[in-house]
Tab-separated table of C-alpha atoms in Angstrom:
chain	number	residue	atom	x	y	z
A	1	MET	CA	136.321	-342.539	-154.453
A	2	LEU	CA	133.069	-341.735	-153.099
A	3	ASP	CA	129.876	-343.723	-152.174
A	4	ALA	CA	126.251	-342.724	-151.860
A	5	PHE	CA	127.031	-341.462	-148.152
A	6	SER	CA	130.323	-339.069	-148.939
A	7	ARG	CA	128.751	-338.113	-152.490
A	8	ALA	CA	125.934	-336.604	-150.453
A	9	VAL	CA	128.394	-334.998	-148.121
A	10	VAL	CA	130.501	-333.393	-150.828
A	11	SER	CA	127.528	-331.907	-152.507
A	12	ALA	CA	126.071	-330.675	-149.104
A	13	ASP	CA	129.761	-329.170	-148.206
A	14	ALA	CA	129.559	-327.199	-151.796
A	15	LYS	CA	126.374	-325.533	-150.467
A	16	GLY	CA	127.930	-325.230	-146.742
A	17	ALA	CA	124.467	-326.710	-145.446
A	18	PRO	CA	124.445	-329.499	-143.105
A	19	ILE	CA	122.614	-332.865	-144.365
A	20	GLY	CA	118.804	-332.587	-143.532
A	21	THR	CA	116.271	-334.700	-144.104
A	22	GLU	CA	115.536	-334.274	-147.939
A	23	ASP	CA	118.843	-335.179	-148.743
A	24	LEU	CA	118.784	-338.162	-146.359
A	25	ALA	CA	115.700	-340.037	-147.627
A	26	ALA	CA	117.741	-340.861	-150.463
A	27	LEU	CA	120.380	-342.553	-148.300
A	28	ARG	CA	117.981	-344.258	-146.235
A	29	LYS	CA	116.822	-345.805	-149.531
A	30	TYR	CA	120.039	-347.053	-150.011
A	31	VAL	CA	119.810	-348.821	-146.287
A	32	ASP	CA	116.945	-350.329	-146.724
A	33	ASP	CA	117.915	-352.003	-149.962
A	34	ALA	CA	121.147	-352.882	-148.627
A	35	ASN	CA	120.445	-356.616	-149.046
A	36	LYS	CA	119.206	-356.332	-152.657
A	37	ARG	CA	122.390	-354.191	-153.362
A	38	ILE	CA	124.835	-356.963	-151.824
A	39	ASP	CA	122.739	-359.653	-153.480
A	40	ALA	CA	123.005	-357.682	-156.844
A	41	THR	CA	126.837	-357.687	-155.991
A	42	LEU	CA	127.284	-360.958	-155.467
A	43	ALA	CA	125.393	-361.761	-158.839
A	44	ILE	CA	128.185	-360.069	-160.205
A	45	THR	CA	131.104	-361.838	-158.056
A	46	GLN	CA	129.891	-365.297	-158.194
A	47	ASN	CA	129.298	-365.100	-162.089
A	48	VAL	CA	132.497	-363.292	-162.991
A	49	SER	CA	134.361	-365.606	-165.272
A	50	CYS	CA	130.996	-367.050	-166.894
A	51	ILE	CA	129.981	-363.408	-167.616
A	52	ALA	CA	133.181	-362.563	-168.873
A	53	ALA	CA	133.961	-365.798	-170.695
A	54	ASP	CA	130.467	-365.388	-172.609
A	55	ALA	CA	130.916	-361.872	-173.647
A	56	VAL	CA	134.311	-362.510	-175.139
A	57	ALA	CA	133.205	-365.478	-176.852
A	58	GLY	CA	130.048	-363.903	-178.126
A	59	MET	CA	132.281	-361.069	-179.532
A	60	VAL	CA	134.541	-363.478	-181.200
A	61	CYS	CA	131.688	-365.253	-182.809
A	62	GLU	CA	130.325	-362.103	-184.013
A	63	ASN	CA	133.428	-361.568	-185.803
A	64	SER	CA	135.270	-364.789	-186.578
A	65	GLY	CA	138.267	-363.203	-187.867
A	66	MET	CA	139.382	-362.384	-184.707
A	67	THR	CA	140.802	-365.552	-183.383
A	68	GLN	CA	142.439	-365.916	-186.898
A	69	PRO	CA	146.273	-365.315	-187.607
A	70	GLY	CA	146.207	-361.301	-188.020
A	71	GLY	CA	143.094	-360.785	-185.481
A	72	ASN	CA	142.873	-359.190	-182.304
A	73	CYS	CA	142.619	-361.983	-180.080
A	74	TYR	CA	145.168	-363.841	-181.945
A	75	PRO	CA	147.118	-365.753	-180.091
A	76	THR	CA	145.470	-366.757	-177.191
A	77	ARG	CA	147.761	-364.609	-175.312
A	78	ARG	CA	145.898	-361.477	-176.492
A	79	MET	CA	142.332	-363.651	-176.316
A	80	ALA	CA	143.707	-363.863	-172.239
A	81	ALA	CA	144.075	-360.487	-171.817
A	82	CYS	CA	140.673	-359.664	-173.231
A	83	LEU	CA	139.091	-362.053	-170.716
A	84	ARG	CA	141.378	-360.454	-168.105
A	85	ASP	CA	140.021	-356.736	-169.115
A	86	GLY	CA	136.420	-358.326	-169.089
A	87	GLU	CA	137.081	-359.050	-165.460
A	88	ILE	CA	138.786	-356.076	-164.615
A	89	ILE	CA	135.875	-354.067	-165.836
A	90	LEU	CA	133.234	-356.450	-163.784
A	91	ARG	CA	135.239	-355.968	-160.886
A	92	TYR	CA	135.150	-352.160	-161.074
A	93	VAL	CA	131.207	-352.317	-161.731
A	94	SER	CA	130.793	-354.515	-158.522
A	95	TYR	CA	132.396	-351.726	-156.744
A	96	ALA	CA	130.318	-348.924	-158.317
A	97	LEU	CA	127.182	-351.193	-157.628
A	98	LEU	CA	128.639	-351.877	-153.582
A	99	ALA	CA	129.321	-348.165	-153.121
A	100	GLY	CA	126.018	-346.657	-155.381
A	101	ASP	CA	128.351	-344.362	-156.957
A	102	ALA	CA	130.486	-344.427	-160.341
A	103	SER	CA	133.355	-342.614	-158.644
A	104	VAL	CA	135.467	-345.474	-158.261
A	105	LEU	CA	134.756	-346.759	-161.860
A	106	ASP	CA	135.657	-343.405	-163.048
A	107	ASP	CA	138.476	-342.937	-161.642
A	108	ARG	CA	140.162	-346.139	-161.323
A	109	CYS	CA	139.096	-347.665	-164.398
A	110	LEU	CA	137.761	-345.928	-167.047
A	111	ASN	CA	139.930	-342.464	-166.881
A	112	GLY	CA	142.369	-343.204	-169.879
A	113	LEU	CA	140.887	-346.384	-170.878
A	114	LYS	CA	140.345	-345.449	-173.998
A	115	GLU	CA	143.497	-343.871	-174.684
A	116	THR	CA	145.008	-347.118	-173.412
A	117	TYR	CA	143.018	-349.252	-176.031
A	118	LEU	CA	143.852	-346.930	-178.902
A	119	ALA	CA	147.740	-346.980	-178.182
A	120	LEU	CA	147.554	-350.956	-177.870
A	121	GLY	CA	145.531	-351.264	-180.952
A	122	VAL	CA	142.444	-352.794	-179.477
A	123	PRO	CA	139.401	-352.037	-181.627
A	124	LEU	CA	137.020	-350.022	-179.485
A	125	ALA	CA	133.967	-351.474	-181.504
A	126	ASN	CA	134.544	-354.869	-180.382
A	127	ALA	CA	135.415	-353.600	-176.724
A	128	ILE	CA	132.310	-351.949	-176.367
A	129	ARG	CA	130.281	-355.063	-177.755
A	130	ALA	CA	131.711	-357.272	-174.950
A	131	VAL	CA	130.874	-354.815	-172.334
A	132	GLU	CA	126.904	-354.916	-173.915
A	133	ILE	CA	126.943	-358.578	-173.572
A	134	MET	CA	128.664	-358.441	-169.837
A	135	LYS	CA	125.798	-355.720	-169.284
A	136	ILE	CA	122.820	-358.147	-170.540
A	137	ALA	CA	124.112	-361.082	-169.042
A	138	THR	CA	124.719	-359.464	-165.673
A	139	VAL	CA	120.991	-357.698	-165.844
A	140	ALA	CA	119.848	-361.084	-166.658
A	141	ILE	CA	121.146	-362.697	-163.875
A	142	MET	CA	119.970	-359.880	-161.434
A	143	THR	CA	116.615	-360.269	-162.708
A	144	GLU	CA	116.593	-363.725	-163.005
A	145	THR	CA	115.576	-363.862	-166.635
A	146	ASN	CA	118.645	-365.740	-167.186
A	147	THR	CA	118.323	-369.260	-168.404
A	148	GLY	CA	119.976	-371.973	-166.099
A	149	ARG	CA	120.391	-371.428	-162.251
A	150	LYS	CA	118.243	-368.813	-160.549
A	151	MET	CA	120.301	-366.505	-158.107
A	152	PHE	CA	117.746	-365.153	-155.891
A	153	GLU	CA	115.691	-368.139	-154.983
A	154	GLY	CA	115.159	-368.447	-151.097
A	155	ILE	CA	117.822	-365.459	-150.869
A	156	ASN	CA	116.553	-362.602	-148.049
A	157	SER	CA	116.415	-360.081	-151.112
A	158	GLY	CA	113.242	-361.838	-152.679
A	159	SER	CA	112.864	-362.883	-156.078
A	160	GLY	CA	114.822	-361.470	-159.112
A	161	SER	CA	111.802	-359.505	-160.027
A	162	GLN	CA	112.073	-357.375	-157.268
A	163	CYS	CA	115.572	-356.226	-158.132
A	164	LYS	CA	114.807	-354.535	-161.437
A	165	GLU	CA	115.852	-351.319	-159.905
A	166	ILE	CA	119.198	-352.015	-158.624
A	167	ALA	CA	119.728	-354.444	-162.063
A	168	SER	CA	118.652	-351.082	-163.759
A	169	GLU	CA	121.577	-349.256	-161.614
A	170	ALA	CA	124.309	-351.722	-162.552
A	171	ALA	CA	123.256	-351.580	-166.542
A	172	SER	CA	123.733	-347.590	-165.936
A	173	TYR	CA	127.376	-348.613	-164.786
A	174	PHE	CA	127.735	-350.540	-168.092
A	175	ASP	CA	126.514	-347.781	-169.689
A	176	ARG	CA	129.100	-345.677	-168.245
A	177	VAL	CA	131.728	-347.740	-169.492
A	178	ILE	CA	130.312	-348.035	-173.127
A	179	SER	CA	130.372	-344.430	-173.154
A	180	ALA	CA	133.855	-343.908	-171.951
A	181	LEU	CA	134.794	-346.225	-174.693
A	182	SER	CA	132.873	-344.518	-177.440
B	1	MET	CA	137.013	-339.887	-148.631
B	2	LYS	CA	136.872	-342.399	-145.550
B	3	SER	CA	133.158	-343.866	-145.403
B	4	ALA	CA	131.626	-346.782	-144.849
B	5	VAL	CA	132.124	-348.426	-148.219
B	6	THR	CA	135.221	-346.732	-149.478
B	7	THR	CA	137.317	-348.036	-146.721
B	8	VAL	CA	136.594	-351.480	-147.738
B	9	LEU	CA	136.437	-351.008	-151.323
B	10	SER	CA	139.678	-349.383	-151.209
B	11	VAL	CA	141.462	-352.508	-149.381
B	12	ALA	CA	139.717	-354.683	-151.956
B	13	ASP	CA	141.300	-353.055	-155.058
B	14	ALA	CA	144.748	-352.804	-153.216
B	15	ALA	CA	144.246	-356.403	-153.519
B	16	GLY	CA	142.613	-356.528	-157.016
B	17	ARG	CA	139.737	-358.896	-155.700
B	18	PHE	CA	136.061	-358.853	-155.674
B	19	PRO	CA	134.347	-357.596	-152.799
B	20	SER	CA	134.652	-360.799	-150.753
B	21	MET	CA	132.224	-362.446	-148.075
B	22	SER	CA	133.915	-360.185	-145.675
B	23	ASP	CA	134.093	-356.825	-147.124
B	24	ILE	CA	130.277	-357.449	-147.712
B	25	GLU	CA	129.917	-357.960	-143.809
B	26	ALA	CA	132.119	-355.349	-142.874
B	27	VAL	CA	129.724	-352.893	-145.171
B	28	LYS	CA	126.886	-354.405	-143.605
B	29	GLY	CA	128.156	-354.282	-140.193
B	30	SER	CA	128.420	-350.404	-140.842
B	31	LEU	CA	125.165	-350.232	-142.248
B	32	ASP	CA	123.374	-351.770	-139.543
B	33	ARG	CA	124.290	-348.269	-137.169
B	34	ALA	CA	123.157	-346.329	-139.967
B	35	ALA	CA	119.894	-345.570	-139.180
B	36	ALA	CA	120.856	-344.287	-135.437
B	37	ARG	CA	123.589	-342.167	-137.423
B	38	MET	CA	120.801	-340.648	-139.967
B	39	GLU	CA	118.628	-339.830	-137.081
B	40	ALA	CA	121.297	-337.782	-135.196
B	41	ALA	CA	122.053	-336.389	-138.557
B	42	GLU	CA	118.755	-335.277	-139.092
B	43	LYS	CA	117.855	-334.011	-135.584
B	44	LEU	CA	121.293	-332.100	-135.480
B	45	ALA	CA	120.537	-330.493	-138.934
B	46	ALA	CA	117.149	-329.653	-138.287
B	47	GLY	CA	118.737	-327.853	-134.822
B	48	ILE	CA	122.134	-327.058	-135.653
B	49	ASP	CA	121.369	-323.114	-135.254
B	50	LYS	CA	119.900	-323.573	-131.692
B	51	VAL	CA	122.534	-325.846	-130.623
B	52	THR	CA	124.981	-323.097	-131.910
B	53	VAL	CA	123.563	-320.468	-130.193
B	54	ASP	CA	123.170	-322.446	-126.986
B	55	ALA	CA	126.857	-323.379	-126.838
B	56	VAL	CA	128.416	-319.818	-127.850
B	57	ASP	CA	125.855	-318.433	-124.775
B	58	ALA	CA	127.026	-321.026	-122.533
B	59	VAL	CA	130.707	-320.425	-123.529
B	60	TYR	CA	130.472	-316.383	-122.886
B	61	GLY	CA	128.125	-316.680	-119.833
B	62	LYS	CA	126.758	-313.504	-118.999
B	63	GLY	CA	130.287	-311.378	-119.257
B	64	SER	CA	130.076	-308.464	-122.144
B	65	TYR	CA	132.291	-309.328	-124.968
B	66	GLU	CA	132.480	-307.902	-128.825
B	67	GLN	CA	129.754	-309.018	-130.733
B	68	ALA	CA	132.032	-309.399	-133.451
B	69	ASN	CA	134.035	-312.132	-131.610
B	70	LYS	CA	131.214	-313.817	-130.620
B	71	ASP	CA	129.987	-314.270	-134.370
B	72	LYS	CA	133.208	-315.748	-135.111
B	73	CYS	CA	133.171	-318.386	-132.193
B	74	ALA	CA	129.467	-319.377	-133.475
B	75	ARG	CA	130.510	-319.389	-137.108
B	76	ASP	CA	133.365	-321.934	-136.285
B	77	ILE	CA	131.070	-323.902	-133.817
B	78	HIS	CA	128.538	-323.926	-136.517
B	79	HIS	CA	131.167	-325.428	-138.830
B	80	TYR	CA	132.368	-328.438	-136.403
B	81	LEU	CA	128.745	-329.287	-136.107
B	82	ARG	CA	128.008	-329.382	-139.760
B	83	LEU	CA	131.332	-331.388	-140.227
B	84	ILE	CA	129.536	-333.802	-137.313
B	85	ASN	CA	126.488	-334.102	-139.466
B	86	TYR	CA	128.787	-335.123	-142.326
B	87	CYS	CA	130.257	-337.964	-140.163
B	88	LEU	CA	127.386	-339.212	-138.955
B	89	VAL	CA	126.069	-339.436	-142.382
B	90	THR	CA	129.268	-341.250	-143.788
B	91	GLY	CA	129.712	-343.629	-140.911
B	92	GLY	CA	133.379	-342.645	-140.751
B	93	THR	CA	135.741	-339.704	-139.114
B	94	GLY	CA	136.512	-338.850	-142.955
B	95	PRO	CA	135.053	-335.250	-143.211
B	96	LEU	CA	136.189	-334.049	-139.552
B	97	ASP	CA	139.344	-335.405	-140.493
B	98	GLU	CA	139.926	-334.071	-144.182
B	99	TRP	CA	138.082	-330.661	-143.779
B	100	GLY	CA	138.142	-329.971	-139.955
B	101	ILE	CA	141.347	-331.469	-138.196
B	102	ALA	CA	144.217	-331.526	-140.613
B	103	GLY	CA	145.736	-327.929	-140.245
B	104	MET	CA	143.339	-326.914	-137.271
B	105	ARG	CA	146.249	-326.964	-134.757
B	106	GLU	CA	148.044	-324.549	-136.979
B	107	VAL	CA	145.230	-322.239	-137.936
B	108	ILE	CA	144.349	-321.990	-134.369
B	109	ARG	CA	148.007	-321.415	-133.107
B	110	VAL	CA	148.515	-318.610	-135.806
B	111	GLN	CA	145.097	-317.033	-134.990
B	112	VAL	CA	145.919	-317.219	-131.231
B	113	LEU	CA	142.582	-318.862	-130.558
B	114	PRO	CA	141.663	-320.422	-127.194
B	115	THR	CA	141.157	-323.960	-127.707
B	116	ALA	CA	139.823	-324.483	-124.290
B	117	ALA	CA	136.602	-322.204	-125.478
B	118	TYR	CA	135.730	-324.669	-128.147
B	119	ILE	CA	136.278	-327.505	-125.766
B	120	GLU	CA	133.981	-325.722	-123.367
B	121	ALA	CA	131.517	-325.414	-126.104
B	122	PHE	CA	131.735	-329.087	-127.364
B	123	THR	CA	131.704	-330.495	-123.894
B	124	HIS	CA	128.372	-328.522	-123.441
B	125	ILE	CA	126.756	-329.547	-126.188
B	126	ARG	CA	127.551	-333.469	-125.523
B	127	ASP	CA	126.260	-332.621	-122.147
B	128	ARG	CA	123.244	-331.292	-122.902
B	129	VAL	CA	122.088	-333.922	-125.130
B	130	CYS	CA	118.761	-335.112	-123.894
B	131	VAL	CA	117.206	-338.738	-124.558
B	132	PRO	CA	114.584	-339.180	-125.865
B	133	ARG	CA	114.008	-335.308	-126.295
B	134	ASP	CA	116.197	-334.444	-128.726
B	135	MET	CA	117.061	-337.867	-130.098
B	136	SER	CA	116.855	-341.677	-129.375
B	137	GLN	CA	119.436	-343.450	-127.027
B	138	GLN	CA	121.381	-345.202	-129.911
B	139	ALA	CA	121.369	-341.792	-132.435
B	140	ALA	CA	122.955	-339.927	-129.185
B	141	THR	CA	125.770	-342.440	-128.599
B	142	GLU	CA	126.800	-341.888	-131.820
B	143	PHE	CA	126.365	-338.095	-131.951
B	144	LYS	CA	128.411	-337.739	-128.607
B	145	GLY	CA	131.172	-340.135	-129.783
B	146	LEU	CA	131.789	-337.964	-132.860
B	147	LEU	CA	131.674	-334.639	-130.234
B	148	ASP	CA	134.506	-336.734	-128.263
B	149	TYR	CA	136.229	-337.135	-131.102
B	150	LEU	CA	136.395	-333.910	-131.939
B	151	ILE	CA	137.114	-332.928	-128.072
B	152	ASN	CA	140.266	-334.980	-128.147
B	153	ALA	CA	141.348	-333.882	-131.365
B	154	LEU	CA	141.401	-329.855	-130.107
B	155	ALA	CA	142.514	-331.009	-126.545
């Protein structure tokens, strides 16, 4: 598992050179934006069940056959497995976001995920749709473009509109999940 | 690799939980010192060749030695300083542990190298760090802490 710092170290070591001013600039930005990053991580962790439940519900609404007998979310045991997987993906995305590097997501969540889903008969297109909805919801919460409670009012990172950059980083991790399942 | 954020995330992942308040506080805590560490890393990277030459000269003194030996000594000191630069960046001893210290005793014994010379070199570097000429007080503390860590591992 790597984070933004150890990623810089691994790539510098490949060149056999110390890490100088140039490479440190990106890391200094990470440190300067740490509060935004932490608040963005909290935006996920504090809304996990909401994000996951909405995404799975949305996926089912678009394919109403799923909860009917013979559907992939029937009976509730399989629907529950689906909700659980949504939360697991969100957990690894939150790790990746805090670390500022996708390696934890790649190594511990996405590696072999597609093969597992294929073996279990999980429909990949629907799983991808659920991840897409989670991405949209997460970005909306981070940038405060969601309806309902706004997360960042009065919090140290400033308003949601200042979290656009970190929100697009979070979106890139969801895109990673989507491309791993495609 | 062990680093500011990964150690925290490994624990959270082993427990299967989301990053908790205390995890986030731990990350924040190590980032508080990041500015000083990065300053030290930057200054070390800029002067790494000079520091290496200075340390080698201090170890060999005025005696006449084969240049090949001196070159190898310089190479090794440069290598360890580079790993210290990495440790300063990551905020943990991961790079030194994994790439410098693991297996170091075995290699040194097989090649019949004098560890005392390395200790002498790194002690010299540690004692020569001058505040504020080289770096700020806090940066120097971080740098010296890692030099001491390496010296202890060599001793």
